[in-house]
Amino acid sequence: FCTFLLNRGLRNTFVNGKRFIDEPVNENTGTDKMTIGEILVYVLMFVIAILFIVQIIYQGAKYPSATAILIRTILLVPIMSLFNARRRTGRSMVVLFGSLLFVLFCIMTYIIIGVPQKASVLTMYNTEIKLGETTIGELMENGFDFYMETENSTMWDLRNFHESEVFKKYFDTMDLSIPKGYHRHSMEKAPYSEGILVKNDMPIAEVTLHGSMTKEMPLKDCSIIYLYIREIYMPTVRKDETAIKLNGIDLLTEIETNTLKKTFGRKLIRPSQIESDKYFIVSWNSNSDHLFFNSYAANIHMDDNRLTESIELECQIAREAD
């Protein structure tokens, strides 16, 4: 709209009997085409500017106002150099103004909203689990079983899984579904949305399911949004001699801090305190939290030998801010 108003204003403005939009707006008189060498120079200027901008966005996400000013300043240098490389008229100025507004819009959108985060990958029993994507039906096809929690469970129920009457095995022939909406932290949880993930008739993790924000979803098509391997399940997992990996890091061997830093980078929370706290947190989060895109988190506790004691993964489904 602003570009339209500028274009209309220049068309209706006359200087020395000529429309201002057709008059030159710089002092350069050259109208010939740019040579390949010149083009390469300006391309290089833009590449350097973009590299600086990427670093500024990466380092200054917490200060959007200052970041936006720096980005505009850096980007204007190659743009104005290219603009003044040849004779330009008011039409060129309208195009430049519109382009700058579009670039500014894209930059501010990135700073405020961010970009979608890639779901973390947990590998168990040679099966990849991506929170918010992997469904119960897919896990059942890979040899897992899901036992639904029919009423609130206690620690006794978890420790004595085979004796407890709280959990009921789910079969994909059952006509069960989860209501639409998000129920992870609701006061009243959705029926059958929580339960135990079982492998080889042994419990290995507690899970929470999510169907859809807009429609009721069959239980087998619901995705896992929360997975918790408690300390009481770890002996079973280790006995099976399987590998549990998070984004390629083996969580059943001694965990090296340097490996964590190399793999997760800035997504690792408080990396300097991992060794003293004996746990680490990884957060995959966009600038807008879960307002537009899913966000993910992993919380891993370790013992004195830096071996995993418990694994907790959570996915926040994109929705309005809580």
mmCIF file with all atom_site columns, N, CA and C in Angstrom, residues 53-102:
data_model
loop_
_atom_site.group_PDB
_atom_site.id
_atom_site.type_symbol
_atom_site.label_atom_id
_atom_site.label_alt_id
_atom_site.label_comp_id
_atom_site.label_asym_id
_atom_site.label_entity_id
_atom_site.label_seq_id
_atom_site.pdbx_PDB_ins_code
_atom_site.Cartn_x
_atom_site.Cartn_y
_atom_site.Cartn_z
_atom_site.occupancy
_atom_site.B_iso_or_equiv
_atom_site.pdbx_formal_charge
_atom_site.auth_seq_id
_atom_site.auth_comp_id
_atom_site.auth_asym_id
_atom_site.auth_atom_id
_atom_site.pdbx_PDB_model_num
ATOM 1   N N  . ILE A 1 53  ? 24.340 -10.392 8.565   1.00 0.00 ? 53  ILE A N  1
ATOM 2   C CA . ILE A 1 53  ? 22.957 -10.345 9.050   1.00 0.00 ? 53  ILE A CA 1
ATOM 3   C C  . ILE A 1 53  ? 22.575 -11.645 9.744   1.00 0.00 ? 53  ILE A C  1
ATOM 4   N N  . VAL A 1 54  ? 22.981 -12.772 9.163   1.00 0.00 ? 54  VAL A N  1
ATOM 5   C CA . VAL A 1 54  ? 22.683 -14.069 9.768   1.00 0.00 ? 54  VAL A CA 1
ATOM 6   C C  . VAL A 1 54  ? 23.282 -14.164 11.170  1.00 0.00 ? 54  VAL A C  1
ATOM 7   N N  . GLN A 1 55  ? 24.517 -13.723 11.312  1.00 0.00 ? 55  GLN A N  1
ATOM 8   C CA . GLN A 1 55  ? 25.167 -13.751 12.624  1.00 0.00 ? 55  GLN A CA 1
ATOM 9   C C  . GLN A 1 55  ? 24.471 -12.821 13.611  1.00 0.00 ? 55  GLN A C  1
ATOM 10  N N  . ILE A 1 56  ? 24.050 -11.654 13.132  1.00 0.00 ? 56  ILE A N  1
ATOM 11  C CA . ILE A 1 56  ? 23.357 -10.704 14.012  1.00 0.00 ? 56  ILE A CA 1
ATOM 12  C C  . ILE A 1 56  ? 22.036 -11.292 14.487  1.00 0.00 ? 56  ILE A C  1
ATOM 13  N N  . ILE A 1 57  ? 21.288 -11.914 13.569  1.00 0.00 ? 57  ILE A N  1
ATOM 14  C CA . ILE A 1 57  ? 20.014 -12.528 13.945  1.00 0.00 ? 57  ILE A CA 1
ATOM 15  C C  . ILE A 1 57  ? 20.245 -13.654 14.939  1.00 0.00 ? 57  ILE A C  1
ATOM 16  N N  . TYR A 1 58  ? 21.288 -14.437 14.694  1.00 0.00 ? 58  TYR A N  1
ATOM 17  C CA . TYR A 1 58  ? 21.580 -15.584 15.555  1.00 0.00 ? 58  TYR A CA 1
ATOM 18  C C  . TYR A 1 58  ? 21.988 -15.148 16.960  1.00 0.00 ? 58  TYR A C  1
ATOM 19  N N  . GLN A 1 59  ? 22.772 -14.055 17.016  1.00 0.00 ? 59  GLN A N  1
ATOM 20  C CA . GLN A 1 59  ? 23.290 -13.597 18.306  1.00 0.00 ? 59  GLN A CA 1
ATOM 21  C C  . GLN A 1 59  ? 22.328 -12.663 19.026  1.00 0.00 ? 59  GLN A C  1
ATOM 22  N N  . GLY A 1 60  ? 21.494 -11.951 18.273  1.00 0.00 ? 60  GLY A N  1
ATOM 23  C CA . GLY A 1 60  ? 20.698 -10.897 18.901  1.00 0.00 ? 60  GLY A CA 1
ATOM 24  C C  . GLY A 1 60  ? 19.214 -11.114 18.896  1.00 0.00 ? 60  GLY A C  1
ATOM 25  N N  . ALA A 1 61  ? 18.776 -12.397 18.921  1.00 0.00 ? 61  ALA A N  1
ATOM 26  C CA . ALA A 1 61  ? 17.347 -12.690 18.886  1.00 0.00 ? 61  ALA A CA 1
ATOM 27  C C  . ALA A 1 61  ? 16.610 -12.118 20.098  1.00 0.00 ? 61  ALA A C  1
ATOM 28  N N  . LYS A 1 62  ? 17.334 -11.944 21.215  1.00 0.00 ? 62  LYS A N  1
ATOM 29  C CA . LYS A 1 62  ? 16.695 -11.426 22.428  1.00 0.00 ? 62  LYS A CA 1
ATOM 30  C C  . LYS A 1 62  ? 16.489 -9.916  22.372  1.00 0.00 ? 62  LYS A C  1
ATOM 31  N N  . TYR A 1 63  ? 17.100 -9.239  21.381  1.00 0.00 ? 63  TYR A N  1
ATOM 32  C CA . TYR A 1 63  ? 16.992 -7.788  21.276  1.00 0.00 ? 63  TYR A CA 1
ATOM 33  C C  . TYR A 1 63  ? 16.492 -7.420  19.876  1.00 0.00 ? 63  TYR A C  1
ATOM 34  N N  . PRO A 1 64  ? 15.232 -7.698  19.562  1.00 0.00 ? 64  PRO A N  1
ATOM 35  C CA . PRO A 1 64  ? 14.717 -7.513  18.208  1.00 0.00 ? 64  PRO A CA 1
ATOM 36  C C  . PRO A 1 64  ? 14.817 -6.089  17.677  1.00 0.00 ? 64  PRO A C  1
ATOM 37  N N  . SER A 1 65  ? 14.606 -5.079  18.536  1.00 0.00 ? 65  SER A N  1
ATOM 38  C CA . SER A 1 65  ? 14.645 -3.695  18.063  1.00 0.00 ? 65  SER A CA 1
ATOM 39  C C  . SER A 1 65  ? 16.045 -3.319  17.589  1.00 0.00 ? 65  SER A C  1
ATOM 40  N N  . ALA A 1 66  ? 17.049 -3.577  18.425  1.00 0.00 ? 66  ALA A N  1
ATOM 41  C CA . ALA A 1 66  ? 18.430 -3.264  18.045  1.00 0.00 ? 66  ALA A CA 1
ATOM 42  C C  . ALA A 1 66  ? 18.867 -4.107  16.858  1.00 0.00 ? 66  ALA A C  1
ATOM 43  N N  . THR A 1 67  ? 18.438 -5.349  16.828  1.00 0.00 ? 67  THR A N  1
ATOM 44  C CA . THR A 1 67  ? 18.807 -6.233  15.718  1.00 0.00 ? 67  THR A CA 1
ATOM 45  C C  . THR A 1 67  ? 18.261 -5.702  14.403  1.00 0.00 ? 67  THR A C  1
ATOM 46  N N  . ALA A 1 68  ? 17.012 -5.266  14.399  1.00 0.00 ? 68  ALA A N  1
ATOM 47  C CA . ALA A 1 68  ? 16.396 -4.754  13.177  1.00 0.00 ? 68  ALA A CA 1
ATOM 48  C C  . ALA A 1 68  ? 17.127 -3.524  12.659  1.00 0.00 ? 68  ALA A C  1
ATOM 49  N N  . ILE A 1 69  ? 17.556 -2.629  13.552  1.00 0.00 ? 69  ILE A N  1
ATOM 50  C CA . ILE A 1 69  ? 18.277 -1.422  13.143  1.00 0.00 ? 69  ILE A CA 1
ATOM 51  C C  . ILE A 1 69  ? 19.612 -1.787  12.507  1.00 0.00 ? 69  ILE A C  1
ATOM 52  N N  . LEU A 1 70  ? 20.344 -2.702  13.133  1.00 0.00 ? 70  LEU A N  1
ATOM 53  C CA . LEU A 1 70  ? 21.629 -3.128  12.573  1.00 0.00 ? 70  LEU A CA 1
ATOM 54  C C  . LEU A 1 70  ? 21.456 -3.780  11.216  1.00 0.00 ? 70  LEU A C  1
ATOM 55  N N  . ILE A 1 71  ? 20.444 -4.610  11.080  1.00 0.00 ? 71  ILE A N  1
ATOM 56  C CA . ILE A 1 71  ? 20.207 -5.306  9.807   1.00 0.00 ? 71  ILE A CA 1
ATOM 57  C C  . ILE A 1 71  ? 19.896 -4.304  8.703   1.00 0.00 ? 71  ILE A C  1
ATOM 58  N N  . ARG A 1 72  ? 19.040 -3.341  8.995   1.00 0.00 ? 72  ARG A N  1
ATOM 59  C CA . ARG A 1 72  ? 18.709 -2.324  7.981   1.00 0.00 ? 72  ARG A CA 1
ATOM 60  C C  . ARG A 1 72  ? 19.945 -1.536  7.570   1.00 0.00 ? 72  ARG A C  1
ATOM 61  N N  . THR A 1 73  ? 20.768 -1.186  8.532   1.00 0.00 ? 73  THR A N  1
ATOM 62  C CA . THR A 1 73  ? 21.975 -0.402  8.237   1.00 0.00 ? 73  THR A CA 1
ATOM 63  C C  . THR A 1 73  ? 22.929 -1.181  7.338   1.00 0.00 ? 73  THR A C  1
ATOM 64  N N  . ILE A 1 74  ? 23.155 -2.440  7.673   1.00 0.00 ? 74  ILE A N  1
ATOM 65  C CA . ILE A 1 74  ? 24.084 -3.272  6.887   1.00 0.00 ? 74  ILE A CA 1
ATOM 66  C C  . ILE A 1 74  ? 23.528 -3.537  5.491   1.00 0.00 ? 74  ILE A C  1
ATOM 67  N N  . LEU A 1 75  ? 22.229 -3.798  5.402   1.00 0.00 ? 75  LEU A N  1
ATOM 68  C CA . LEU A 1 75  ? 21.640 -4.144  4.111   1.00 0.00 ? 75  LEU A CA 1
ATOM 69  C C  . LEU A 1 75  ? 21.556 -2.946  3.174   1.00 0.00 ? 75  LEU A C  1
ATOM 70  N N  . LEU A 1 76  ? 21.430 -1.742  3.743   1.00 0.00 ? 76  LEU A N  1
ATOM 71  C CA . LEU A 1 76  ? 21.317 -0.547  2.900   1.00 0.00 ? 76  LEU A CA 1
ATOM 72  C C  . LEU A 1 76  ? 22.606 -0.239  2.133   1.00 0.00 ? 76  LEU A C  1
ATOM 73  N N  . VAL A 1 77  ? 23.746 -0.650  2.668   1.00 0.00 ? 77  VAL A N  1
ATOM 74  C CA . VAL A 1 77  ? 25.024 -0.332  2.016   1.00 0.00 ? 77  VAL A CA 1
ATOM 75  C C  . VAL A 1 77  ? 25.113 -0.959  0.622   1.00 0.00 ? 77  VAL A C  1
ATOM 76  N N  . PRO A 1 78  ? 24.988 -2.265  0.459   1.00 0.00 ? 78  PRO A N  1
ATOM 77  C CA . PRO A 1 78  ? 25.061 -2.824  -0.897  1.00 0.00 ? 78  PRO A CA 1
ATOM 78  C C  . PRO A 1 78  ? 23.874 -2.419  -1.770  1.00 0.00 ? 78  PRO A C  1
ATOM 79  N N  . ILE A 1 79  ? 22.701 -2.230  -1.153  1.00 0.00 ? 79  ILE A N  1
ATOM 80  C CA . ILE A 1 79  ? 21.531 -1.839  -1.944  1.00 0.00 ? 79  ILE A CA 1
ATOM 81  C C  . ILE A 1 79  ? 21.734 -0.461  -2.569  1.00 0.00 ? 79  ILE A C  1
ATOM 82  N N  . MET A 1 80  ? 22.187 0.505   -1.772  1.00 0.00 ? 80  MET A N  1
ATOM 83  C CA . MET A 1 80  ? 22.401 1.855   -2.299  1.00 0.00 ? 80  MET A CA 1
ATOM 84  C C  . MET A 1 80  ? 23.564 1.898   -3.284  1.00 0.00 ? 80  MET A C  1
ATOM 85  N N  . SER A 1 81  ? 24.570 1.051   -3.043  1.00 0.00 ? 81  SER A N  1
ATOM 86  C CA . SER A 1 81  ? 25.696 0.990   -3.998  1.00 0.00 ? 81  SER A CA 1
ATOM 87  C C  . SER A 1 81  ? 25.217 0.497   -5.350  1.00 0.00 ? 81  SER A C  1
ATOM 88  N N  . LEU A 1 82  ? 24.383 -0.544  -5.338  1.00 0.00 ? 82  LEU A N  1
ATOM 89  C CA . LEU A 1 82  ? 23.836 -1.070  -6.593  1.00 0.00 ? 82  LEU A CA 1
ATOM 90  C C  . LEU A 1 82  ? 22.895 -0.064  -7.234  1.00 0.00 ? 82  LEU A C  1
ATOM 91  N N  . PHE A 1 83  ? 22.114 0.625   -6.417  1.00 0.00 ? 83  PHE A N  1
ATOM 92  C CA . PHE A 1 83  ? 21.160 1.603   -6.939  1.00 0.00 ? 83  PHE A CA 1
ATOM 93  C C  . PHE A 1 83  ? 21.872 2.746   -7.654  1.00 0.00 ? 83  PHE A C  1
ATOM 94  N N  . ASN A 1 84  ? 22.985 3.193   -7.078  1.00 0.00 ? 84  ASN A N  1
ATOM 95  C CA . ASN A 1 84  ? 23.702 4.334   -7.649  1.00 0.00 ? 84  ASN A CA 1
ATOM 96  C C  . ASN A 1 84  ? 24.738 3.935   -8.703  1.00 0.00 ? 84  ASN A C  1
ATOM 97  N N  . ALA A 1 85  ? 24.804 2.662   -9.028  1.00 0.00 ? 85  ALA A N  1
ATOM 98  C CA . ALA A 1 85  ? 25.794 2.214   -10.018 1.00 0.00 ? 85  ALA A CA 1
ATOM 99  C C  . ALA A 1 85  ? 25.446 2.693   -11.421 1.00 0.00 ? 85  ALA A C  1
ATOM 100 N N  . ARG A 1 86  ? 24.198 3.017   -11.674 1.00 0.00 ? 86  ARG A N  1
ATOM 101 C CA . ARG A 1 86  ? 23.748 3.506   -12.974 1.00 0.00 ? 86  ARG A CA 1
ATOM 102 C C  . ARG A 1 86  ? 22.715 4.612   -12.763 1.00 0.00 ? 86  ARG A C  1
ATOM 103 N N  . ARG A 1 87  ? 22.356 5.274   -13.832 1.00 0.00 ? 87  ARG A N  1
ATOM 104 C CA . ARG A 1 87  ? 21.349 6.327   -13.771 1.00 0.00 ? 87  ARG A CA 1
ATOM 105 C C  . ARG A 1 87  ? 20.005 5.711   -13.390 1.00 0.00 ? 87  ARG A C  1
ATOM 106 N N  . ARG A 1 88  ? 19.384 6.242   -12.355 1.00 0.00 ? 88  ARG A N  1
ATOM 107 C CA . ARG A 1 88  ? 18.110 5.725   -11.898 1.00 0.00 ? 88  ARG A CA 1
ATOM 108 C C  . ARG A 1 88  ? 17.051 6.822   -11.938 1.00 0.00 ? 88  ARG A C  1
ATOM 109 N N  . THR A 1 89  ? 15.829 6.409   -12.285 1.00 0.00 ? 89  THR A N  1
ATOM 110 C CA . THR A 1 89  ? 14.709 7.352   -12.316 1.00 0.00 ? 89  THR A CA 1
ATOM 111 C C  . THR A 1 89  ? 13.799 7.103   -11.114 1.00 0.00 ? 89  THR A C  1
ATOM 112 N N  . GLY A 1 90  ? 12.718 7.878   -11.049 1.00 0.00 ? 90  GLY A N  1
ATOM 113 C CA . GLY A 1 90  ? 11.769 7.691   -9.971  1.00 0.00 ? 90  GLY A CA 1
ATOM 114 C C  . GLY A 1 90  ? 11.147 6.303   -9.959  1.00 0.00 ? 90  GLY A C  1
ATOM 115 N N  . ARG A 1 91  ? 11.049 5.689   -11.145 1.00 0.00 ? 91  ARG A N  1
ATOM 116 C CA . ARG A 1 91  ? 10.497 4.333   -11.198 1.00 0.00 ? 91  ARG A CA 1
ATOM 117 C C  . ARG A 1 91  ? 11.392 3.361   -10.421 1.00 0.00 ? 91  ARG A C  1
ATOM 118 N N  . SER A 1 92  ? 12.700 3.520   -10.598 1.00 0.00 ? 92  SER A N  1
ATOM 119 C CA . SER A 1 92  ? 13.648 2.669   -9.878  1.00 0.00 ? 92  SER A CA 1
ATOM 120 C C  . SER A 1 92  ? 13.531 2.882   -8.377  1.00 0.00 ? 92  SER A C  1
ATOM 121 N N  . MET A 1 93  ? 13.268 4.119   -7.969  1.00 0.00 ? 93  MET A N  1
ATOM 122 C CA . MET A 1 93  ? 13.148 4.414   -6.548  1.00 0.00 ? 93  MET A CA 1
ATOM 123 C C  . MET A 1 93  ? 11.903 3.735   -5.966  1.00 0.00 ? 93  MET A C  1
ATOM 124 N N  . VAL A 1 94  ? 10.812 3.693   -6.753  1.00 0.00 ? 94  VAL A N  1
ATOM 125 C CA . VAL A 1 94  ? 9.593  3.010   -6.297  1.00 0.00 ? 94  VAL A CA 1
ATOM 126 C C  . VAL A 1 94  ? 9.859  1.523   -6.106  1.00 0.00 ? 94  VAL A C  1
ATOM 127 N N  . VAL A 1 95  ? 10.566 0.916   -7.083  1.00 0.00 ? 95  VAL A N  1
ATOM 128 C CA . VAL A 1 95  ? 10.895 -0.504  -6.992  1.00 0.00 ? 95  VAL A CA 1
ATOM 129 C C  . VAL A 1 95  ? 11.782 -0.767  -5.778  1.00 0.00 ? 95  VAL A C  1
ATOM 130 N N  . LEU A 1 96  ? 12.785 0.115   -5.567  1.00 0.00 ? 96  LEU A N  1
ATOM 131 C CA . LEU A 1 96  ? 13.682 -0.040  -4.423  1.00 0.00 ? 96  LEU A CA 1
ATOM 132 C C  . LEU A 1 96  ? 12.909 0.074   -3.107  1.00 0.00 ? 96  LEU A C  1
ATOM 133 N N  . PHE A 1 97  ? 12.020 1.053   -3.032  1.00 0.00 ? 97  PHE A N  1
ATOM 134 C CA . PHE A 1 97  ? 11.237 1.253   -1.815  1.00 0.00 ? 97  PHE A CA 1
ATOM 135 C C  . PHE A 1 97  ? 10.374 0.023   -1.522  1.00 0.00 ? 97  PHE A C  1
ATOM 136 N N  . GLY A 1 98  ? 9.718  -0.501  -2.541  1.00 0.00 ? 98  GLY A N  1
ATOM 137 C CA . GLY A 1 98  ? 8.888  -1.689  -2.358  1.00 0.00 ? 98  GLY A CA 1
ATOM 138 C C  . GLY A 1 98  ? 9.710  -2.890  -1.935  1.00 0.00 ? 98  GLY A C  1
ATOM 139 N N  . SER A 1 99  ? 10.896 -3.038  -2.531  1.00 0.00 ? 99  SER A N  1
ATOM 140 C CA . SER A 1 99  ? 11.769 -4.162  -2.187  1.00 0.00 ? 99  SER A CA 1
ATOM 141 C C  . SER A 1 99  ? 12.250 -4.066  -0.747  1.00 0.00 ? 99  SER A C  1
ATOM 142 N N  . LEU A 1 100 ? 12.599 -2.844  -0.328  1.00 0.00 ? 100 LEU A N  1
ATOM 143 C CA . LEU A 1 100 ? 13.062 -2.648  1.045   1.00 0.00 ? 100 LEU A CA 1
ATOM 144 C C  . LEU A 1 100 ? 11.951 -2.968  2.052   1.00 0.00 ? 100 LEU A C  1
ATOM 145 N N  . LEU A 1 101 ? 10.732 -2.559  1.740   1.00 0.00 ? 101 LEU A N  1
ATOM 146 C CA . LEU A 1 101 ? 9.615  -2.867  2.635   1.00 0.00 ? 101 LEU A CA 1
ATOM 147 C C  . LEU A 1 101 ? 9.411  -4.375  2.745   1.00 0.00 ? 101 LEU A C  1
ATOM 148 N N  . PHE A 1 102 ? 9.541  -5.061  1.613   1.00 0.00 ? 102 PHE A N  1
ATOM 149 C CA . PHE A 1 102 ? 9.365  -6.520  1.622   1.00 0.00 ? 102 PHE A CA 1
ATOM 150 C C  . PHE A 1 102 ? 10.465 -7.189  2.435   1.00 0.00 ? 102 PHE A C  1
#
